[in-house]
Amino acid sequence: MSRSKLESKPERGEKPKSQPGDNRRGAIAGLIIAILILGVGWWLARDLTAASKMQDCLMSGRSNCNVIEPAR
C-alpha cells in the first residue's frame, strides 16, 4: 500500500481528522437553526398576544374590538 492511503485512515482509538471547514459548517447550521427558532418564537408570541387582547376585549362585552390603524 502507498503511504498516503495509510495516513488517511485513523488508527484504532483515534478520531478521524476532520476537514477545516467541517466545524464551521456545523456551527453555521446551528446558528441558522437557532435564528429560525427565535424567529418562530417571536412571531408566535406576537400572534398569541394579539389573540389574547382580542379575547379580553370580547369577554368584557365590547363589540368594536377591531384595531383601527390611524390614517397617515
PDB file of N, CA, C and O in Angstrom:
ATOM      1  N   MET A   1       0.839  -1.190   0.000  1.00  0.00           N
ATOM      2  CA  MET A   1       0.000   0.000   0.000  1.00  0.00           C
ATOM      3  C   MET A   1       0.873   1.239   0.000  1.00  0.00           C
ATOM      4  O   MET A   1       1.959   1.237   0.549  1.00  0.00           O
ATOM      5  N   SER A   2       0.322   2.277  -0.552  1.00  0.00           N
ATOM      6  CA  SER A   2       1.101   3.517  -0.584  1.00  0.00           C
ATOM      7  C   SER A   2       1.005   4.226   0.759  1.00  0.00           C
ATOM      8  O   SER A   2       0.101   3.987   1.552  1.00  0.00           O
ATOM      9  N   ARG A   3       1.911   5.102   0.986  1.00  0.00           N
ATOM     10  CA  ARG A   3       1.990   5.825   2.254  1.00  0.00           C
ATOM     11  C   ARG A   3       0.766   6.724   2.471  1.00  0.00           C
ATOM     12  O   ARG A   3       0.283   6.853   3.578  1.00  0.00           O
ATOM     13  N   SER A   4       0.235   7.351   1.405  1.00  0.00           N
ATOM     14  CA  SER A   4      -0.897   8.276   1.553  1.00  0.00           C
ATOM     15  C   SER A   4      -2.165   7.552   2.002  1.00  0.00           C
ATOM     16  O   SER A   4      -2.957   8.095   2.748  1.00  0.00           O
ATOM     17  N   LYS A   5      -2.379   6.309   1.549  1.00  0.00           N
ATOM     18  CA  LYS A   5      -3.552   5.564   1.983  1.00  0.00           C
ATOM     19  C   LYS A   5      -3.453   5.206   3.462  1.00  0.00           C
ATOM     20  O   LYS A   5      -4.431   5.209   4.177  1.00  0.00           O
ATOM     21  N   LEU A   6      -2.281   4.884   3.925  1.00  0.00           N
ATOM     22  CA  LEU A   6      -2.101   4.551   5.332  1.00  0.00           C
ATOM     23  C   LEU A   6      -2.302   5.767   6.221  1.00  0.00           C
ATOM     24  O   LEU A   6      -2.838   5.659   7.313  1.00  0.00           O
ATOM     25  N   GLU A   7      -1.904   6.928   5.775  1.00  0.00           N
ATOM     26  CA  GLU A   7      -2.031   8.138   6.580  1.00  0.00           C
ATOM     27  C   GLU A   7      -3.477   8.625   6.669  1.00  0.00           C
ATOM     28  O   GLU A   7      -3.863   9.266   7.626  1.00  0.00           O
ATOM     29  N   SER A   8      -4.309   8.334   5.671  1.00  0.00           N
ATOM     30  CA  SER A   8      -5.673   8.834   5.668  1.00  0.00           C
ATOM     31  C   SER A   8      -6.575   8.057   6.625  1.00  0.00           C
ATOM     32  O   SER A   8      -7.586   8.561   7.055  1.00  0.00           O
ATOM     33  N   LYS A   9      -6.211   6.807   6.973  1.00  0.00           N
ATOM     34  CA  LYS A   9      -7.022   6.022   7.890  1.00  0.00           C
ATOM     35  C   LYS A   9      -6.552   6.267   9.319  1.00  0.00           C
ATOM     36  O   LYS A   9      -5.368   6.182   9.612  1.00  0.00           O
ATOM     37  N   PRO A  10      -7.497   6.537  10.213  1.00  0.00           N
ATOM     38  CA  PRO A  10      -7.092   6.708  11.618  1.00  0.00           C
ATOM     39  C   PRO A  10      -6.793   5.363  12.258  1.00  0.00           C
ATOM     40  O   PRO A  10      -7.348   4.341  11.875  1.00  0.00           O
ATOM     41  N   GLU A  11      -5.922   5.376  13.219  1.00  0.00           N
ATOM     42  CA  GLU A  11      -5.605   4.152  13.951  1.00  0.00           C
ATOM     43  C   GLU A  11      -6.718   3.879  14.943  1.00  0.00           C
ATOM     44  O   GLU A  11      -7.559   4.735  15.219  1.00  0.00           O
ATOM     45  N   ARG A  12      -6.696   2.679  15.508  1.00  0.00           N
ATOM     46  CA  ARG A  12      -7.723   2.321  16.481  1.00  0.00           C
ATOM     47  C   ARG A  12      -7.682   3.264  17.673  1.00  0.00           C
ATOM     48  O   ARG A  12      -6.629   3.589  18.198  1.00  0.00           O
ATOM     49  N   GLY A  13      -8.882   3.693  18.089  1.00  0.00           N
ATOM     50  CA  GLY A  13      -8.967   4.583  19.245  1.00  0.00           C
ATOM     51  C   GLY A  13      -8.667   6.033  18.916  1.00  0.00           C
ATOM     52  O   GLY A  13      -8.739   6.886  19.784  1.00  0.00           O
ATOM     53  N   GLU A  14      -8.347   6.317  17.693  1.00  0.00           N
ATOM     54  CA  GLU A  14      -8.004   7.691  17.303  1.00  0.00           C
ATOM     55  C   GLU A  14      -9.159   8.259  16.486  1.00  0.00           C
ATOM     56  O   GLU A  14      -9.752   7.578  15.662  1.00  0.00           O
ATOM     57  N   LYS A  15      -9.501   9.518  16.744  1.00  0.00           N
ATOM     58  CA  LYS A  15     -10.575  10.169  15.999  1.00  0.00           C
ATOM     59  C   LYS A  15     -10.101  10.481  14.583  1.00  0.00           C
ATOM     60  O   LYS A  15      -8.950  10.865  14.385  1.00  0.00           O
ATOM     61  N   PRO A  16     -10.994  10.333  13.601  1.00  0.00           N
ATOM     62  CA  PRO A  16     -10.609  10.707  12.243  1.00  0.00           C
ATOM     63  C   PRO A  16     -10.428  12.222  12.156  1.00  0.00           C
ATOM     64  O   PRO A  16     -11.151  12.980  12.800  1.00  0.00           O
ATOM     65  N   LYS A  17      -9.449  12.643  11.388  1.00  0.00           N
ATOM     66  CA  LYS A  17      -9.189  14.076  11.251  1.00  0.00           C
ATOM     67  C   LYS A  17     -10.246  14.693  10.355  1.00  0.00           C
ATOM     68  O   LYS A  17     -10.554  14.177   9.296  1.00  0.00           O
ATOM     69  N   SER A  18     -10.828  15.805  10.809  1.00  0.00           N
ATOM     70  CA  SER A  18     -11.863  16.467  10.015  1.00  0.00           C
ATOM     71  C   SER A  18     -11.246  17.572   9.170  1.00  0.00           C
ATOM     72  O   SER A  18     -10.168  18.078   9.462  1.00  0.00           O
ATOM     73  N   GLN A  19     -11.952  17.911   8.148  1.00  0.00           N
ATOM     74  CA  GLN A  19     -11.512  18.997   7.278  1.00  0.00           C
ATOM     75  C   GLN A  19     -11.702  20.328   8.013  1.00  0.00           C
ATOM     76  O   GLN A  19     -12.565  20.435   8.886  1.00  0.00           O
ATOM     77  N   PRO A  20     -10.936  21.357   7.672  1.00  0.00           N
ATOM     78  CA  PRO A  20     -11.062  22.642   8.368  1.00  0.00           C
ATOM     79  C   PRO A  20     -12.449  23.262   8.265  1.00  0.00           C
ATOM     80  O   PRO A  20     -12.916  23.910   9.173  1.00  0.00           O
ATOM     81  N   GLY A  21     -13.173  23.055   7.179  1.00  0.00           N
ATOM     82  CA  GLY A  21     -14.494  23.652   7.011  1.00  0.00           C
ATOM     83  C   GLY A  21     -15.609  22.887   7.680  1.00  0.00           C
ATOM     84  O   GLY A  21     -16.710  23.392   7.805  1.00  0.00           O
ATOM     85  N   ASP A  22     -15.368  21.660   8.136  1.00  0.00           N
ATOM     86  CA  ASP A  22     -16.423  20.848   8.738  1.00  0.00           C
ATOM     87  C   ASP A  22     -16.959  21.460  10.025  1.00  0.00           C
ATOM     88  O   ASP A  22     -18.160  21.493  10.238  1.00  0.00           O
ATOM     89  N   ASN A  23     -16.081  21.916  10.892  1.00  0.00           N
ATOM     90  CA  ASN A  23     -16.523  22.505  12.154  1.00  0.00           C
ATOM     91  C   ASN A  23     -17.299  23.794  11.911  1.00  0.00           C
ATOM     92  O   ASN A  23     -18.295  24.065  12.570  1.00  0.00           O
ATOM     93  N   ARG A  24     -16.840  24.579  10.982  1.00  0.00           N
ATOM     94  CA  ARG A  24     -17.507  25.856  10.686  1.00  0.00           C
ATOM     95  C   ARG A  24     -18.883  25.602  10.081  1.00  0.00           C
ATOM     96  O   ARG A  24     -19.835  26.304  10.385  1.00  0.00           O
ATOM     97  N   ARG A  25     -18.984  24.601   9.225  1.00  0.00           N
ATOM     98  CA  ARG A  25     -20.265  24.295   8.576  1.00  0.00           C
ATOM     99  C   ARG A  25     -21.300  23.893   9.626  1.00  0.00           C
ATOM    100  O   ARG A  25     -22.452  24.317   9.564  1.00  0.00           O
ATOM    101  N   GLY A  26     -20.913  23.103  10.584  1.00  0.00           N
ATOM    102  CA  GLY A  26     -21.825  22.695  11.652  1.00  0.00           C
ATOM    103  C   GLY A  26     -22.242  23.862  12.521  1.00  0.00           C
ATOM    104  O   GLY A  26     -23.405  23.971  12.922  1.00  0.00           O
ATOM    105  N   ALA A  27     -21.309  24.751  12.803  1.00  0.00           N
ATOM    106  CA  ALA A  27     -21.620  25.917  13.625  1.00  0.00           C
ATOM    107  C   ALA A  27     -22.581  26.857  12.898  1.00  0.00           C
ATOM    108  O   ALA A  27     -23.516  27.398  13.503  1.00  0.00           O
ATOM    109  N   ILE A  28     -22.378  27.026  11.609  1.00  0.00           N
ATOM    110  CA  ILE A  28     -23.269  27.900  10.831  1.00  0.00           C
ATOM    111  C   ILE A  28     -24.664  27.286  10.748  1.00  0.00           C
ATOM    112  O   ILE A  28     -25.666  27.989  10.878  1.00  0.00           O
ATOM    113  N   ALA A  29     -24.740  25.976  10.558  1.00  0.00           N
ATOM    114  CA  ALA A  29     -26.041  25.304  10.520  1.00  0.00           C
ATOM    115  C   ALA A  29     -26.757  25.471  11.862  1.00  0.00           C
ATOM    116  O   ALA A  29     -27.964  25.741  11.899  1.00  0.00           O
ATOM    117  N   GLY A  30     -26.032  25.322  12.949  1.00  0.00           N
ATOM    118  CA  GLY A  30     -26.626  25.509  14.272  1.00  0.00           C
ATOM    119  C   GLY A  30     -27.105  26.930  14.495  1.00  0.00           C
ATOM    120  O   GLY A  30     -28.173  27.164  15.080  1.00  0.00           O
ATOM    121  N   LEU A  31     -26.334  27.889  14.005  1.00  0.00           N
ATOM    122  CA  LEU A  31     -26.726  29.295  14.135  1.00  0.00           C
ATOM    123  C   LEU A  31     -27.988  29.585  13.333  1.00  0.00           C
ATOM    124  O   LEU A  31     -28.893  30.274  13.821  1.00  0.00           O
ATOM    125  N   ILE A  32     -28.078  29.048  12.128  1.00  0.00           N
ATOM    126  CA  ILE A  32     -29.270  29.259  11.301  1.00  0.00           C
ATOM    127  C   ILE A  32     -30.495  28.631  11.962  1.00  0.00           C
ATOM    128  O   ILE A  32     -31.570  29.247  12.008  1.00  0.00           O
ATOM    129  N   ILE A  33     -30.341  27.445  12.512  1.00  0.00           N
ATOM    130  CA  ILE A  33     -31.460  26.789  13.195  1.00  0.00           C
ATOM    131  C   ILE A  33     -31.885  27.600  14.416  1.00  0.00           C
ATOM    132  O   ILE A  33     -33.082  27.781  14.664  1.00  0.00           O
ATOM    133  N   ALA A  34     -30.923  28.117  15.172  1.00  0.00           N
ATOM    134  CA  ALA A  34     -31.250  28.926  16.350  1.00  0.00           C
ATOM    135  C   ALA A  34     -31.986  30.197  15.947  1.00  0.00           C
ATOM    136  O   ALA A  34     -32.960  30.597  16.605  1.00  0.00           O
ATOM    137  N   ILE A  35     -31.568  30.842  14.866  1.00  0.00           N
ATOM    138  CA  ILE A  35     -32.236  32.062  14.398  1.00  0.00           C
ATOM    139  C   ILE A  35     -33.654  31.742  13.949  1.00  0.00           C
ATOM    140  O   ILE A  35     -34.590  32.511  14.237  1.00  0.00           O
ATOM    141  N   LEU A  36     -33.844  30.615  13.265  1.00  0.00           N
ATOM    142  CA  LEU A  36     -35.194  30.225  12.843  1.00  0.00           C
ATOM    143  C   LEU A  36     -36.101  29.974  14.045  1.00  0.00           C
ATOM    144  O   LEU A  36     -37.257  30.401  14.059  1.00  0.00           O
ATOM    145  N   ILE A  37     -35.579  29.303  15.053  1.00  0.00           N
ATOM    146  CA  ILE A  37     -36.380  29.025  16.247  1.00  0.00           C
ATOM    147  C   ILE A  37     -36.739  30.322  16.955  1.00  0.00           C
ATOM    148  O   ILE A  37     -37.882  30.503  17.403  1.00  0.00           O
ATOM    149  N   LEU A  38     -35.796  31.241  17.059  1.00  0.00           N
ATOM    150  CA  LEU A  38     -36.092  32.528  17.685  1.00  0.00           C
ATOM    151  C   LEU A  38     -37.127  33.313  16.886  1.00  0.00           C
ATOM    152  O   LEU A  38     -38.020  33.945  17.456  1.00  0.00           O
ATOM    153  N   GLY A  39     -37.016  33.291  15.566  1.00  0.00           N
ATOM    154  CA  GLY A  39     -37.980  33.997  14.721  1.00  0.00           C
ATOM    155  C   GLY A  39     -39.386  33.436  14.866  1.00  0.00           C
ATOM    156  O   GLY A  39     -40.356  34.192  14.996  1.00  0.00           O
ATOM    157  N   VAL A  40     -39.504  32.116  14.862  1.00  0.00           N
ATOM    158  CA  VAL A  40     -40.818  31.484  15.030  1.00  0.00           C
ATOM    159  C   VAL A  40     -41.367  31.793  16.423  1.00  0.00           C
ATOM    160  O   VAL A  40     -42.559  32.083  16.576  1.00  0.00           O
ATOM    161  N   GLY A  41     -40.529  31.769  17.427  1.00  0.00           N
ATOM    162  CA  GLY A  41     -40.965  32.090  18.792  1.00  0.00           C
ATOM    163  C   GLY A  41     -41.445  33.526  18.914  1.00  0.00           C
ATOM    164  O   GLY A  41     -42.469  33.799  19.558  1.00  0.00           O
ATOM    165  N   TRP A  42     -40.732  34.450  18.272  1.00  0.00           N
ATOM    166  CA  TRP A  42     -41.120  35.862  18.313  1.00  0.00           C
ATOM    167  C   TRP A  42     -42.472  36.060  17.614  1.00  0.00           C
ATOM    168  O   TRP A  42     -43.361  36.725  18.132  1.00  0.00           O
ATOM    169  N   TRP A  43     -42.622  35.432  16.427  1.00  0.00           N
ATOM    170  CA  TRP A  43     -43.880  35.544  15.691  1.00  0.00           C
ATOM    171  C   TRP A  43     -45.035  34.949  16.497  1.00  0.00           C
ATOM    172  O   TRP A  43     -46.118  35.539  16.583  1.00  0.00           O
ATOM    173  N   LEU A  44     -44.813  33.792  17.107  1.00  0.00           N
ATOM    174  CA  LEU A  44     -45.845  33.132  17.888  1.00  0.00           C
ATOM    175  C   LEU A  44     -46.234  33.965  19.107  1.00  0.00           C
ATOM    176  O   LEU A  44     -47.425  34.084  19.432  1.00  0.00           O
ATOM    177  N   ALA A  45     -45.257  34.559  19.773  1.00  0.00           N
ATOM    178  CA  ALA A  45     -45.551  35.396  20.942  1.00  0.00           C
ATOM    179  C   ALA A  45     -46.396  36.602  20.547  1.00  0.00           C
ATOM    180  O   ALA A  45     -47.362  36.952  21.243  1.00  0.00           O
ATOM    181  N   ARG A  46     -46.055  37.250  19.431  1.00  0.00           N
ATOM    182  CA  ARG A  46     -46.844  38.405  18.974  1.00  0.00           C
ATOM    183  C   ARG A  46     -48.259  37.988  18.608  1.00  0.00           C
ATOM    184  O   ARG A  46     -49.227  38.670  18.950  1.00  0.00           O
ATOM    185  N   ASP A  47     -48.400  36.867  17.913  1.00  0.00           N
ATOM    186  CA  ASP A  47     -49.714  36.394  17.491  1.00  0.00           C
ATOM    187  C   ASP A  47     -50.578  36.025  18.699  1.00  0.00           C
ATOM    188  O   ASP A  47     -51.761  36.372  18.756  1.00  0.00           O
ATOM    189  N   LEU A  48     -49.995  35.336  19.666  1.00  0.00           N
ATOM    190  CA  LEU A  48     -50.745  34.951  20.862  1.00  0.00           C
ATOM    191  C   LEU A  48     -51.119  36.164  21.708  1.00  0.00           C
ATOM    192  O   LEU A  48     -52.201  36.203  22.306  1.00  0.00           O
ATOM    193  N   THR A  49     -50.256  37.171  21.763  1.00  0.00           N
ATOM    194  CA  THR A  49     -50.566  38.398  22.499  1.00  0.00           C
ATOM    195  C   THR A  49     -51.741  39.124  21.865  1.00  0.00           C
ATOM    196  O   THR A  49     -52.654  39.584  22.563  1.00  0.00           O
ATOM    197  N   ALA A  50     -51.730  39.218  20.530  1.00  0.00           N
ATOM    198  CA  ALA A  50     -52.839  39.879  19.829  1.00  0.00           C
ATOM    199  C   ALA A  50     -54.145  39.111  20.046  1.00  0.00           C
ATOM    200  O   ALA A  50     -55.203  39.716  20.269  1.00  0.00           O
ATOM    201  N   ALA A  51     -54.092  37.790  19.989  1.00  0.00           N
ATOM    202  CA  ALA A  51     -55.296  36.990  20.205  1.00  0.00           C
ATOM    203  C   ALA A  51     -55.804  37.137  21.640  1.00  0.00           C
ATOM    204  O   ALA A  51     -57.019  37.206  21.867  1.00  0.00           O
ATOM    205  N   SER A  52     -54.893  37.230  22.589  1.00  0.00           N
ATOM    206  CA  SER A  52     -55.277  37.404  23.983  1.00  0.00           C
ATOM    207  C   SER A  52     -55.956  38.757  24.202  1.00  0.00           C
ATOM    208  O   SER A  52     -56.966  38.848  24.907  1.00  0.00           O
ATOM    209  N   LYS A  53     -55.417  39.796  23.587  1.00  0.00           N
ATOM    210  CA  LYS A  53     -56.028  41.126  23.707  1.00  0.00           C
ATOM    211  C   LYS A  53     -57.429  41.139  23.098  1.00  0.00           C
ATOM    212  O   LYS A  53     -58.354  41.732  23.649  1.00  0.00           O
ATOM    213  N   MET A  54     -57.583  40.488  21.946  1.00  0.00           N
ATOM    214  CA  MET A  54     -58.896  40.403  21.298  1.00  0.00           C
ATOM    215  C   MET A  54     -59.872  39.644  22.175  1.00  0.00           C
ATOM    216  O   MET A  54     -61.023  40.041  22.351  1.00  0.00           O
ATOM    217  N   GLN A  55     -59.422  38.551  22.773  1.00  0.00           N
ATOM    218  CA  GLN A  55     -60.281  37.755  23.638  1.00  0.00           C
ATOM    219  C   GLN A  55     -60.687  38.546  24.877  1.00  0.00           C
ATOM    220  O   GLN A  55     -61.856  38.497  25.287  1.00  0.00           O
ATOM    221  N   ASP A  56     -59.754  39.285  25.464  1.00  0.00           N
ATOM    222  CA  ASP A  56     -60.073  40.110  26.629  1.00  0.00           C
ATOM    223  C   ASP A  56     -61.118  41.161  26.279  1.00  0.00           C
ATOM    224  O   ASP A  56     -62.042  41.419  27.059  1.00  0.00           O
ATOM    225  N   CYS A  57     -60.983  41.752  25.106  1.00  0.00           N
ATOM    226  CA  CYS A  57     -61.933  42.768  24.670  1.00  0.00           C
ATOM    227  C   CYS A  57     -63.320  42.151  24.485  1.00  0.00           C
ATOM    228  O   CYS A  57     -64.322  42.705  24.954  1.00  0.00           O
ATOM    229  N   LEU A  58     -63.387  41.011  23.810  1.00  0.00           N
ATOM    230  CA  LEU A  58     -64.678  40.373  23.572  1.00  0.00           C
ATOM    231  C   LEU A  58     -65.316  39.878  24.862  1.00  0.00           C
ATOM    232  O   LEU A  58     -66.535  39.966  25.042  1.00  0.00           O
ATOM    233  N   MET A  59     -64.503  39.368  25.790  1.00  0.00           N
ATOM    234  CA  MET A  59     -65.037  38.877  27.063  1.00  0.00           C
ATOM    235  C   MET A  59     -65.560  40.002  27.950  1.00  0.00           C
ATOM    236  O   MET A  59     -66.391  39.777  28.825  1.00  0.00           O
ATOM    237  N   SER A  60     -65.092  41.230  27.715  1.00  0.00           N
ATOM    238  CA  SER A  60     -65.582  42.355  28.508  1.00  0.00           C
ATOM    239  C   SER A  60     -66.903  42.892  27.961  1.00  0.00           C
ATOM    240  O   SER A  60     -67.472  43.820  28.526  1.00  0.00           O
ATOM    241  N   GLY A  61     -67.379  42.311  26.863  1.00  0.00           N
ATOM    242  CA  GLY A  61     -68.698  42.676  26.354  1.00  0.00           C
ATOM    243  C   GLY A  61     -68.672  43.710  25.241  1.00  0.00           C
ATOM    244  O   GLY A  61     -69.728  44.134  24.778  1.00  0.00           O
ATOM    245  N   ARG A  62     -67.522  44.126  24.820  1.00  0.00           N
ATOM    246  CA  ARG A  62     -67.462  45.120  23.745  1.00  0.00           C
ATOM    247  C   ARG A  62     -67.723  44.449  22.402  1.00  0.00           C
ATOM    248  O   ARG A  62     -67.470  43.270  22.226  1.00  0.00           O
ATOM    249  N   SER A  63     -68.203  45.256  21.458  1.00  0.00           N
ATOM    250  CA  SER A  63     -68.463  44.704  20.130  1.00  0.00           C
ATOM    251  C   SER A  63     -67.561  45.315  19.062  1.00  0.00           C
ATOM    252  O   SER A  63     -67.574  44.872  17.924  1.00  0.00           O
ATOM    253  N   ASN A  64     -66.820  46.348  19.393  1.00  0.00           N
ATOM    254  CA  ASN A  64     -65.932  47.003  18.420  1.00  0.00           C
ATOM    255  C   ASN A  64     -64.470  46.784  18.819  1.00  0.00           C
ATOM    256  O   ASN A  64     -63.747  47.718  19.114  1.00  0.00           O
ATOM    257  N   CYS A  65     -64.013  45.547  18.772  1.00  0.00           N
ATOM    258  CA  CYS A  65     -62.678  45.206  19.234  1.00  0.00           C
ATOM    259  C   CYS A  65     -61.616  45.254  18.148  1.00  0.00           C
ATOM    260  O   CYS A  65     -60.441  45.032  18.418  1.00  0.00           O
ATOM    261  N   ASN A  66     -62.011  45.480  16.891  1.00  0.00           N
ATOM    262  CA  ASN A  66     -61.028  45.537  15.814  1.00  0.00           C
ATOM    263  C   ASN A  66     -60.094  46.719  16.000  1.00  0.00           C
ATOM    264  O   ASN A  66     -60.514  47.805  16.399  1.00  0.00           O
ATOM    265  N   VAL A  67     -58.849  46.497  15.694  1.00  0.00           N
ATOM    266  CA  VAL A  67     -57.841  47.550  15.805  1.00  0.00           C
ATOM    267  C   VAL A  67     -57.991  48.483  14.608  1.00  0.00           C
ATOM    268  O   VAL A  67     -58.028  48.046  13.465  1.00  0.00           O
ATOM    269  N   ILE A  68     -58.078  49.768  14.881  1.00  0.00           N
ATOM    270  CA  ILE A  68     -58.197  50.764  13.817  1.00  0.00           C
ATOM    271  C   ILE A  68     -56.858  51.448  13.663  1.00  0.00           C
ATOM    272  O   ILE A  68     -56.355  52.070  14.597  1.00  0.00           O
ATOM    273  N   GLU A  69     -56.280  51.326  12.477  1.00  0.00           N
ATOM    274  CA  GLU A  69     -54.999  51.962  12.191  1.00  0.00           C
ATOM    275  C   GLU A  69     -55.220  53.435  11.886  1.00  0.00           C
ATOM    276  O   GLU A  69     -56.142  53.767  11.122  1.00  0.00           O
ATOM    277  N   PRO A  70     -54.415  54.325  12.447  1.00  0.00           N
ATOM    278  CA  PRO A  70     -54.559  55.750  12.128  1.00  0.00           C
ATOM    279  C   PRO A  70     -54.155  56.034  10.680  1.00  0.00           C
ATOM    280  O   PRO A  70     -53.244  55.399  10.149  1.00  0.00           O
ATOM    281  N   ALA A  71     -54.854  56.995  10.074  1.00  0.00           N
ATOM    282  CA  ALA A  71     -54.529  57.364   8.702  1.00  0.00           C
ATOM    283  C   ALA A  71     -53.246  58.160   8.697  1.00  0.00           C
ATOM    284  O   ALA A  71     -52.983  58.992   9.562  1.00  0.00           O
ATOM    285  N   ARG A  72     -52.417  57.917   7.687  1.00  0.00           N
ATOM    286  CA  ARG A  72     -51.135  58.630   7.622  1.00  0.00           C
ATOM    287  C   ARG A  72     -51.121  59.586   6.482  1.00  0.00           C
ATOM    288  O   ARG A  72     -51.586  59.484   5.464  1.00  0.00           O
TER     289      ARG A  72
END
